[in-house]
GROMACS .gro file of C-alpha atoms in nm:
model
  439
    1MET     CA    1   4.827  10.648  13.454
    2ARG     CA    2   5.159  10.796  13.563
    3PRO     CA    3   5.430  10.548  13.672
    4ARG     CA    4   5.566  10.565  14.022
    5GLU     CA    5   5.914  10.711  14.056
    6SER     CA    6   6.181  10.455  14.150
    7LEU     CA    7   6.551  10.388  14.124
    8ALA     CA    8   6.485  10.122  13.861
    9PRO     CA    9   6.344  10.152  13.508
   10ALA     CA   10   5.974  10.094  13.455
   11ARG     CA   11   5.882   9.724  13.445
   12MET     CA   12   5.833   9.612  13.087
   13GLN     CA   13   5.601   9.336  12.966
   14ARG     CA   14   5.631   9.129  12.652
   15VAL     CA   15   5.289   9.125  12.484
   16ALA     CA   16   5.114   8.989  12.178
   17LEU     CA   17   4.857   9.217  12.015
   18VAL     CA   18   4.589   8.998  11.857
   19VAL     CA   19   4.305   9.117  11.630
   20ALA     CA   20   4.091   9.002  11.341
   21GLU     CA   21   4.301   8.986  11.024
   22GLN     CA   22   4.101   9.253  10.844
   23ASP     CA   23   4.127   9.497  11.138
   24ARG     CA   24   4.503   9.490  11.191
   25ALA     CA   25   4.557   9.830  11.026
   26SER     CA   26   4.295   9.989  11.252
   27MET     CA   27   4.462   9.832  11.555
   28LEU     CA   28   4.797   9.969  11.448
   29MET     CA   29   4.656  10.318  11.409
   30GLU     CA   30   4.528  10.300  11.767
   31ILE     CA   31   4.865  10.169  11.886
   32ALA     CA   32   5.034  10.461  11.711
   33ARG     CA   33   4.803  10.705  11.887
   34ASN     CA   34   4.861  10.530  12.221
   35ALA     CA   35   5.243  10.545  12.178
   36GLN     CA   36   5.304  10.284  12.449
   37VAL     CA   37   5.420   9.982  12.249
   38GLU     CA   38   5.757   9.904  12.094
   39LEU     CA   39   5.680   9.659  11.814
   40ASP     CA   40   5.913   9.383  11.700
   41LEU     CA   41   5.924   9.445  11.325
   42PRO     CA   42   6.142   9.278  11.060
   43TYR     CA   43   6.266   9.618  10.944
   44GLU     CA   44   6.373   9.951  11.092
   45PRO     CA   45   6.052  10.141  11.174
   46GLY     CA   46   6.010  10.478  11.008
   47ASN     CA   47   5.768  10.768  11.006
   48GLY     CA   48   5.659  10.772  10.645
   49SER     CA   49   5.312  10.770  10.497
   50GLY     CA   50   5.318  10.393  10.443
   51GLU     CA   51   5.446  10.292  10.788
   52VAL     CA   52   5.111  10.155  10.908
   53ASP     CA   53   5.078   9.947  10.593
   54LYS     CA   54   5.432   9.810  10.636
   55ALA     CA   55   5.370   9.714  10.997
   56ALA     CA   56   5.035   9.556  10.910
   57ALA     CA   57   5.200   9.351  10.636
   58ALA     CA   58   5.456   9.227  10.890
   59ALA     CA   59   5.188   9.078  11.119
   60VAL     CA   60   5.176   8.703  11.176
   61VAL     CA   61   4.847   8.571  11.034
   62ASN     CA   62   4.682   8.250  11.148
   63GLY     CA   63   4.346   8.191  10.992
   64PRO     CA   64   4.113   8.483  11.073
   65THR     CA   65   4.345   8.647  11.326
   66ALA     CA   66   4.664   8.849  11.302
   67ALA     CA   67   4.918   8.924  11.575
   68LEU     CA   68   5.217   9.146  11.643
   69VAL     CA   69   5.460   9.116  11.932
   70GLY     CA   70   5.631   9.392  12.127
   71TRP     CA   71   5.718   9.549  12.461
   72THR     CA   72   5.503   9.782  12.670
   73PRO     CA   73   5.525   9.919  13.025
   74GLN     CA   74   5.327   9.705  13.270
   75HIS     CA   75   5.157  10.011  13.418
   76GLY     CA   76   5.014  10.099  13.075
   77ILE     CA   77   4.859   9.760  12.993
   78PRO     CA   78   4.511   9.840  13.136
   79ALA     CA   79   4.487  10.162  12.934
   80LEU     CA   80   4.615   9.987  12.622
   81THR     CA   81   4.365   9.704  12.666
   82GLU     CA   82   4.082   9.955  12.707
   83ALA     CA   83   4.188  10.148  12.396
   84LEU     CA   84   4.202   9.834  12.178
   85ALA     CA   85   3.884   9.668  12.311
   86PRO     CA   86   3.642   9.853  12.075
   87LEU     CA   87   3.837   9.706  11.781
   88GLY     CA   88   3.801   9.353  11.914
   89ALA     CA   89   4.177   9.340  11.977
   90ALA     CA   90   4.338   9.174  12.278
   91VAL     CA   91   4.661   9.234  12.469
   92VAL     CA   92   4.811   8.898  12.565
   93PRO     CA   93   5.103   8.902  12.816
   94LEU     CA   94   5.393   8.680  12.714
   95PRO     CA   95   5.696   8.555  12.908
   96GLY     CA   96   6.003   8.757  12.819
   97PRO     CA   97   6.283   8.557  12.654
   98ARG     CA   98   6.582   8.534  12.888
   99TRP     CA   99   6.822   8.603  12.601
  100ILE     CA  100   6.651   8.932  12.507
  101GLN     CA  101   6.704   9.239  12.723
  102PRO     CA  102   6.387   9.447  12.761
  103PRO     CA  103   6.411   9.812  12.658
  104THR     CA  104   6.471  10.073  12.928
  105LEU     CA  105   6.207  10.333  13.014
  106PHE     CA  106   6.213  10.581  13.300
  107GLY     CA  107   5.884  10.725  13.413
  108GLY     CA  108   5.775  11.059  13.550
  109SER     CA  109   6.021  11.345  13.592
  110SER     CA  110   6.318  11.105  13.574
  111ARG     CA  111   6.279  11.109  13.194
  112GLU     CA  112   6.405  11.464  13.181
  113GLY     CA  113   6.650  11.694  13.353
  114MET     CA  114   7.026  11.729  13.352
  115SER     CA  115   7.075  11.437  13.590
  116ARG     CA  116   6.908  11.210  13.333
  117THR     CA  117   7.117  11.366  13.054
  118LEU     CA  118   7.432  11.316  13.261
  119VAL     CA  119   7.377  10.940  13.258
  120ASP     CA  120   7.232  10.906  12.908
  121THR     CA  121   7.534  11.082  12.759
  122TYR     CA  122   7.744  10.797  12.897
  123GLY     CA  123   7.505  10.524  12.783
  124THR     CA  124   7.157  10.379  12.829
  125VAL     CA  125   7.102  10.222  13.170
  126PRO     CA  126   7.047   9.845  13.129
  127TYR     CA  127   6.694   9.732  13.210
  128ALA     CA  128   6.801   9.530  13.515
  129ASP     CA  129   7.018   9.803  13.667
  130LEU     CA  130   6.941  10.076  13.917
  131ASP     CA  131   6.915  10.429  13.781
  132PRO     CA  132   7.205  10.627  13.931
  133SER     CA  133   7.108  10.961  13.775
  134ARG     CA  134   7.019  11.146  14.095
  135LEU     CA  135   7.315  11.006  14.287
  136ALA     CA  136   7.537  11.095  13.991
  137ALA     CA  137   7.407  11.452  13.993
  138LEU     CA  138   7.483  11.486  14.366
  139ALA     CA  139   7.834  11.346  14.315
  140TYR     CA  140   7.896  11.586  14.025
  141VAL     CA  141   7.779  11.889  14.223
  142LEU     CA  142   7.998  11.787  14.519
  143MET     CA  143   8.311  11.746  14.305
  144PHE     CA  144   8.245  12.068  14.117
  145GLY     CA  145   8.205  12.259  14.443
  146ILE     CA  146   8.537  12.132  14.578
  147MET     CA  147   8.724  12.244  14.266
  148PHE     CA  148   8.535  12.572  14.223
  149GLY     CA  149   8.514  12.677  14.587
  150ASP     CA  150   8.456  13.053  14.606
  151VAL     CA  151   8.159  13.236  14.755
  152GLY     CA  152   8.165  13.512  14.496
  153HIS     CA  153   8.203  13.287  14.193
  154GLY     CA  154   7.948  13.044  14.334
  155ALA     CA  155   7.701  13.332  14.370
  156MET     CA  156   7.766  13.429  14.007
  157LEU     CA  157   7.694  13.072  13.898
  158LEU     CA  158   7.379  13.063  14.112
  159ALA     CA  159   7.266  13.385  13.944
  160CYS     CA  160   7.326  13.224  13.603
  161GLY     CA  161   7.104  12.932  13.707
  162LEU     CA  162   6.825  13.165  13.816
  163VAL     CA  163   6.850  13.357  13.488
  164LEU     CA  164   6.811  13.026  13.301
  165ARG     CA  165   6.506  12.946  13.512
  166SER     CA  166   6.344  13.280  13.429
  167GLY     CA  167   6.368  13.212  13.054
  168ARG     CA  168   6.414  13.583  12.982
  169ILE     CA  169   6.708  13.524  12.747
  170LYS     CA  170   6.549  13.366  12.440
  171LYS     CA  171   6.877  13.231  12.304
  172LEU     CA  172   6.924  13.027  12.623
  173ALA     CA  173   6.568  12.893  12.635
  174SER     CA  174   6.685  12.546  12.535
  175LEU     CA  175   6.901  12.534  12.850
  176LYS     CA  176   6.618  12.619  13.089
  177ARG     CA  177   6.592  12.264  13.222
  178ALA     CA  178   6.954  12.288  13.339
  179TRP     CA  179   6.880  12.573  13.581
  180LEU     CA  180   6.858  12.353  13.892
  181PHE     CA  181   7.180  12.173  13.804
  182VAL     CA  182   7.366  12.502  13.749
  183SER     CA  183   7.218  12.658  14.063
  184ALA     CA  184   7.309  12.357  14.277
  185SER     CA  185   7.667  12.369  14.148
  186GLY     CA  186   7.683  12.738  14.237
  187MET     CA  187   7.554  12.672  14.589
  188ALA     CA  188   7.809  12.393  14.637
  189ALA     CA  189   8.084  12.633  14.526
  190MET     CA  190   7.958  12.887  14.780
  191VAL     CA  191   7.967  12.630  15.061
  192PHE     CA  192   8.324  12.527  14.985
  193GLY     CA  193   8.420  12.889  14.929
  194ALA     CA  194   8.305  12.963  15.283
  195LEU     CA  195   8.508  12.666  15.409
  196TYR     CA  196   8.814  12.798  15.223
  197GLY     CA  197   8.755  13.162  15.319
  198GLU     CA  198   8.744  13.261  14.950
  199ALA     CA  199   8.514  13.531  14.809
  200PHE     CA  200   8.646  13.659  14.474
  201GLY     CA  201   8.978  13.535  14.606
  202PRO     CA  202   9.144  13.588  14.946
  203THR     CA  203   8.971  13.924  14.991
  204GLY     CA  204   8.881  13.874  15.356
  205LEU     CA  205   8.510  13.919  15.283
  206VAL     CA  206   8.437  13.584  15.452
  207PRO     CA  207   8.624  13.413  15.734
  208VAL     CA  208   8.804  13.082  15.688
  209LEU     CA  209   8.579  12.813  15.833
  210TRP     CA  210   8.805  12.518  15.761
  211LEU     CA  211   9.136  12.582  15.583
  212GLU     CA  212   9.303  12.808  15.330
  213PRO     CA  213   9.383  12.598  15.021
  214LEU     CA  214   9.719  12.757  14.938
  215ALA     CA  215   9.834  12.753  15.300
  216ASN     CA  216   9.726  12.392  15.361
  217PRO     CA  217   9.764  12.196  15.037
  218VAL     CA  218   9.835  11.858  15.201
  219PRO     CA  219   9.519  11.845  15.416
  220LEU     CA  220   9.319  11.954  15.112
  221LEU     CA  221   9.481  11.678  14.906
  222LEU     CA  222   9.399  11.418  15.171
  223ALA     CA  223   9.043  11.549  15.187
  224GLY     CA  224   9.011  11.513  14.809
  225LEU     CA  225   9.131  11.153  14.829
  226GLY     CA  226   8.885  11.090  15.112
  227VAL     CA  227   8.595  11.224  14.906
  228GLY     CA  228   8.712  11.009  14.616
  229ALA     CA  229   8.723  10.699  14.836
  230PHE     CA  230   8.370  10.773  14.958
  231LEU     CA  231   8.238  10.812  14.602
  232LEU     CA  232   8.417  10.497  14.485
  233ALA     CA  233   8.266  10.304  14.775
  234GLY     CA  234   7.922  10.418  14.663
  235ALA     CA  235   7.998  10.320  14.303
  236TYR     CA  236   8.110   9.973  14.413
  237ALA     CA  237   7.793   9.932  14.622
  238VAL     CA  238   7.566  10.027  14.330
  239GLY     CA  239   7.777   9.813  14.094
  240THR     CA  240   7.739   9.510  14.320
  241ILE     CA  241   7.361   9.556  14.333
  242ASN     CA  242   7.354   9.583  13.953
  243ARG     CA  243   7.558   9.266  13.908
  244VAL     CA  244   7.315   9.079  14.134
  245ARG     CA  245   7.019   9.213  13.939
  246GLU     CA  246   7.185   9.126  13.607
  247GLY     CA  247   7.301   8.773  13.679
  248GLY     CA  248   7.253   8.684  14.044
  249TRP     CA  249   7.519   8.635  14.308
  250GLY     CA  250   7.706   8.398  14.078
  251LEU     CA  251   7.797   8.695  13.859
  252ALA     CA  252   7.835   8.947  14.141
  253LEU     CA  253   8.068   8.730  14.347
  254TYR     CA  254   8.338   8.712  14.078
  255ALA     CA  255   8.296   9.049  13.906
  256ARG     CA  256   8.556   9.325  13.933
  257SER     CA  257   8.269   9.571  13.969
  258GLY     CA  258   8.078   9.341  14.203
  259ALA     CA  259   8.134   9.181  14.542
  260ALA     CA  260   8.492   9.074  14.467
  261GLY     CA  261   8.591   9.421  14.352
  262SER     CA  262   8.417   9.578  14.652
  263LEU     CA  263   8.612   9.355  14.891
  264LEU     CA  264   8.937   9.444  14.718
  265PHE     CA  265   8.856   9.813  14.755
  266LEU     CA  266   8.763   9.761  15.121
  267SER     CA  267   9.090   9.581  15.184
  268VAL     CA  268   9.284   9.879  15.045
  269GLY     CA  269   9.098  10.109  15.283
  270LEU     CA  270   9.171   9.882  15.580
  271LEU     CA  271   9.537   9.860  15.479
  272VAL     CA  272   9.575  10.239  15.468
  273TRP     CA  273   9.393  10.273  15.800
  274GLY     CA  274   9.599  10.000  15.964
  275LEU     CA  275   9.932  10.140  15.847
  276ALA     CA  276   9.842  10.499  15.934
  277ALA     CA  277   9.711  10.412  16.282
  278GLY     CA  278   9.955  10.132  16.350
  279ILE     CA  279   9.676   9.878  16.407
  280GLY     CA  280   9.809   9.538  16.314
  281ILE     CA  281   9.476   9.358  16.314
  282LEU     CA  282   9.347   9.588  16.039
  283THR     CA  283   9.657   9.529  15.829
  284ALA     CA  284   9.622   9.152  15.867
  285THR     CA  285   9.252   9.166  15.785
  286SER     CA  286   9.322   9.367  15.471
  287ILE     CA  287   9.574   9.107  15.352
  288VAL     CA  288   9.325   8.824  15.402
  289LEU     CA  289   9.042   9.013  15.228
  290SER     CA  290   9.259   9.123  14.936
  291SER     CA  291   9.393   8.769  14.883
  292GLY     CA  292   9.043   8.622  14.878
  293SER     CA  293   8.902   8.891  14.649
  294LEU     CA  294   9.191   8.856  14.404
  295VAL     CA  295   9.128   8.481  14.385
  296PHE     CA  296   8.760   8.537  14.305
  297ILE     CA  297   8.841   8.806  14.049
  298PHE     CA  298   9.096   8.577  13.882
  299ILE     CA  299   8.840   8.296  13.860
  300GLY     CA  300   8.587   8.532  13.707
  301LEU     CA  301   8.839   8.659  13.452
  302TYR     CA  302   8.946   8.303  13.371
  303VAL     CA  303   8.589   8.191  13.304
  304GLU     CA  304   8.521   8.507  13.103
  305ALA     CA  305   8.828   8.434  12.888
  306GLY     CA  306   8.691   8.089  12.800
  307GLY     CA  307   8.923   7.864  12.999
  308GLY     CA  308   9.244   7.693  12.895
  309GLY     CA  309   9.610   7.793  12.908
  310THR     CA  310   9.563   8.115  12.715
  311ALA     CA  311   9.286   8.216  12.951
  312VAL     CA  312   9.523   8.181  13.248
  313VAL     CA  313   9.766   8.430  13.094
  314GLN     CA  314   9.489   8.667  12.994
  315ALA     CA  315   9.327   8.649  13.338
  316PHE     CA  316   9.661   8.716  13.511
  317ILE     CA  317   9.730   9.020  13.293
  318GLU     CA  318   9.381   9.159  13.353
  319LEU     CA  319   9.420   9.091  13.726
  320MET     CA  320   9.737   9.303  13.734
  321ASP     CA  321   9.556   9.570  13.536
  322THR     CA  322   9.274   9.565  13.793
  323ILE     CA  323   9.515   9.625  14.080
  324ILE     CA  324   9.702   9.904  13.903
  325ARG     CA  325   9.383  10.068  13.785
  326LEU     CA  326   9.232  10.064  14.133
  327GLY     CA  327   9.531  10.253  14.268
  328SER     CA  328   9.527  10.503  13.982
  329ASN     CA  329   9.152  10.556  14.020
  330ILE     CA  330   9.191  10.649  14.386
  331VAL     CA  331   9.484  10.882  14.315
  332SER     CA  332   9.286  11.037  14.029
  333PHE     CA  333   9.063  11.210  14.283
  334ALA     CA  334   9.363  11.416  14.391
  335ARG     CA  335   9.260  11.646  14.107
  336LEU     CA  336   8.975  11.765  14.329
  337ALA     CA  337   9.235  11.933  14.549
  338ALA     CA  338   9.466  12.023  14.259
  339PHE     CA  339   9.207  12.223  14.069
  340GLY     CA  340   9.079  12.376  14.391
  341LEU     CA  341   9.434  12.501  14.451
  342THR     CA  342   9.455  12.629  14.093
  343HIS     CA  343   9.135  12.826  14.136
  344ALA     CA  344   9.260  12.979  14.460
  345ALA     CA  345   9.602  13.057  14.308
  346LEU     CA  346   9.456  13.241  14.008
  347LEU     CA  347   9.232  13.450  14.228
  348MET     CA  348   9.521  13.528  14.462
  349VAL     CA  349   9.721  13.660  14.165
  350VAL     CA  350   9.426  13.880  14.067
  351TRP     CA  351   9.380  14.005  14.423
  352ASN     CA  352   9.751  14.075  14.475
  353GLY     CA  353   9.761  14.271  14.151
  354THR     CA  354   9.452  14.465  14.255
  355THR     CA  355   9.592  14.561  14.595
  356ALA     CA  356   9.928  14.658  14.439
  357LEU     CA  357   9.754  14.900  14.202
  358TRP     CA  358   9.515  15.041  14.461
  359VAL     CA  359   9.647  15.392  14.523
  360PRO     CA  360   9.473  15.728  14.468
  361GLY     CA  361   9.452  15.842  14.109
  362TRP     CA  362   9.418  15.662  13.780
  363ARG     CA  363   9.578  15.349  13.922
  364ALA     CA  364   9.272  15.291  14.140
  365GLY     CA  365   9.063  15.267  13.823
  366ALA     CA  366   9.316  15.023  13.678
  367ALA     CA  367   9.290  14.817  13.999
  368VAL     CA  368   8.912  14.796  13.968
  369LEU     CA  369   8.940  14.701  13.601
  370LEU     CA  370   9.198  14.432  13.681
  371PHE     CA  371   8.977  14.293  13.956
  372LEU     CA  372   8.670  14.277  13.733
  373VAL     CA  373   8.844  14.136  13.424
  374GLY     CA  374   9.054  13.896  13.628
  375ASN     CA  375   8.751  13.754  13.807
  376ILE     CA  376   8.549  13.723  13.487
  377VAL     CA  377   8.831  13.540  13.309
  378THR     CA  378   8.900  13.316  13.608
  379PHE     CA  379   8.530  13.242  13.650
  380ALA     CA  380   8.488  13.139  13.286
  381LEU     CA  381   8.811  12.937  13.272
  382GLU     CA  382   8.774  12.759  13.604
  383ALA     CA  383   8.404  12.685  13.558
  384LEU     CA  384   8.489  12.513  13.230
  385VAL     CA  385   8.783  12.321  13.377
  386ALA     CA  386   8.598  12.215  13.693
  387GLY     CA  387   8.295  12.110  13.488
  388ILE     CA  388   8.505  11.894  13.255
  389GLN     CA  389   8.711  11.738  13.533
  390ALA     CA  390   8.403  11.652  13.741
  391LEU     CA  391   8.251  11.490  13.432
  392ARG     CA  392   8.573  11.298  13.370
  393LEU     CA  393   8.576  11.161  13.725
  394GLU     CA  394   8.207  11.074  13.700
  395TYR     CA  395   8.246  10.875  13.380
  396TYR     CA  396   8.585  10.708  13.414
  397GLU     CA  397   8.606  10.641  13.786
  398LEU     CA  398   8.243  10.596  13.894
  399PHE     CA  399   8.029  10.488  13.598
  400SER     CA  400   8.288  10.232  13.489
  401ARG     CA  401   8.204  10.043  13.810
  402ILE     CA  402   7.831  10.100  13.808
  403PHE     CA  403   7.774   9.980  13.450
  404GLN     CA  404   7.907   9.661  13.296
  405THR     CA  405   7.684   9.652  12.988
  406GLU     CA  406   7.467   9.904  12.805
  407GLY     CA  407   7.093   9.886  12.763
  408ARG     CA  408   6.873  10.008  12.481
  409PRO     CA  409   6.612  10.283  12.514
  410PHE     CA  410   6.241  10.214  12.482
  411LYS     CA  411   6.123  10.337  12.141
  412PRO     CA  412   5.744  10.328  12.114
  413TRP     CA  413   5.604  10.272  11.768
  414ALA     CA  414   5.424  10.597  11.701
  415PRO     CA  415   5.444  10.713  11.338
  416GLU     CA  416   5.275  11.045  11.274
  417ALA     CA  417   5.142  10.948  10.932
  418THR     CA  418   4.842  10.712  10.937
  419THR     CA  419   4.769  10.674  10.566
  420VAL     CA  420   4.642  10.319  10.522
  421GLY     CA  421   4.627  10.120  10.202
  422ASN     CA  422   4.567   9.746  10.165
  423PRO     CA  423   4.813   9.560  10.387
  424ALA     CA  424   4.750   9.238  10.205
  425THR     CA  425   4.891   9.377   9.883
  426THR     CA  426   5.148   9.637   9.999
  427THR     CA  427   5.476   9.474   9.896
  428ALA     CA  428   5.633   9.688   9.628
  429ASP     CA  429   5.770   9.954   9.863
  430THR     CA  430   5.843   9.750  10.175
  431GLY     CA  431   6.040   9.457  10.048
  432ILE     CA  432   5.870   9.229  10.305
  433PRO     CA  433   5.601   8.966  10.252
  434ALA     CA  434   5.243   9.092  10.235
  435GLU     CA  435   5.171   8.887  10.544
  436ARG     CA  436   5.338   8.614  10.746
  437GLN     CA  437   5.135   8.294  10.771
  438LEU     CA  438   5.177   8.055  11.059
  439PRO     CA  439   5.224   7.699  10.943
   0.00000   0.00000   0.00000
């Protein structure tokens, strides 16, 4: 049965797997074939020839029955129960201990793809949190497009994505799953290139639909900050939801990446709006909101520090760091405009050199060569820079608010080897008791 796609990890269930003592090895072989249970074992599971024997020897034995405990997806319990029934084994649901975080498992197509890799490279999503992989992919593509805005270069990147999809280049076969991510980034670059009027530079091949970056750097800078504010607002919203899911409103209300932090960010936006538009009520509202949010953040930091005089000092220092970091995080999105300007400036240099050389004779050939080489070099350099900078903004500015802790991935117990000896006597190689008896 295939799990339904959702923004949250698959629901996990703590279970006990109970079977007759003499059939525990057979049950484990079926569990290994099923590959839907993460067993709690007193050692690091392996994949050797004696793994089934080691796991069987680690079972808890009470009279004629033996049991092992682990985690399994709730949607897979019926199939697991059906698979173990012929062996006389039972799957018994157990309440999950509040102090143990269940493992994280994403079902369906969300297990794979570059959007999943984008998040997993940062860390494993905690079990209680929302999965931001698709939103993160959209944010990355948007930021990349702003910094790499050029119709011609975007088309080249789109072509690269389609080549990856075709799988015709054997050496790039391992990157085939990234084709949609690459293609989407190319299309975003084409959209912003059309807005900038850039196609292999200021060639005039496309009209300017919005503004020319080099002629209007300030509006582009303000637009970059606006996009950054929008993305930060989304990160705070997801972070607040995650704090509620992790520890309830008691945690979310005082967390820097929860409700208190969101209110502080909102107050900054209202302050900028009020000062820019000369609206006094907005300025006053921002002061009230920021004061209240700072109080809640301070209380949260104080409690987190353990209380006492030292905690007051530590909480105050971290509160100042929170304020400074919020300002720097917003300003950090100015790089969206900065690298967009750099891209346009490099292409303008190439285009100016091309037009200067374009006269009849051998210089026309030199102009074509300069245009081709200049665009290839700029494409490779700027694609790398824009890709790294978008990733940097994703991780440091957005994910730092979405995630407060790190989860652990679901690792089903599924050794390939199924050589079975006598679990009651297999102790020499494992270093664990032959069996664990309940008192």
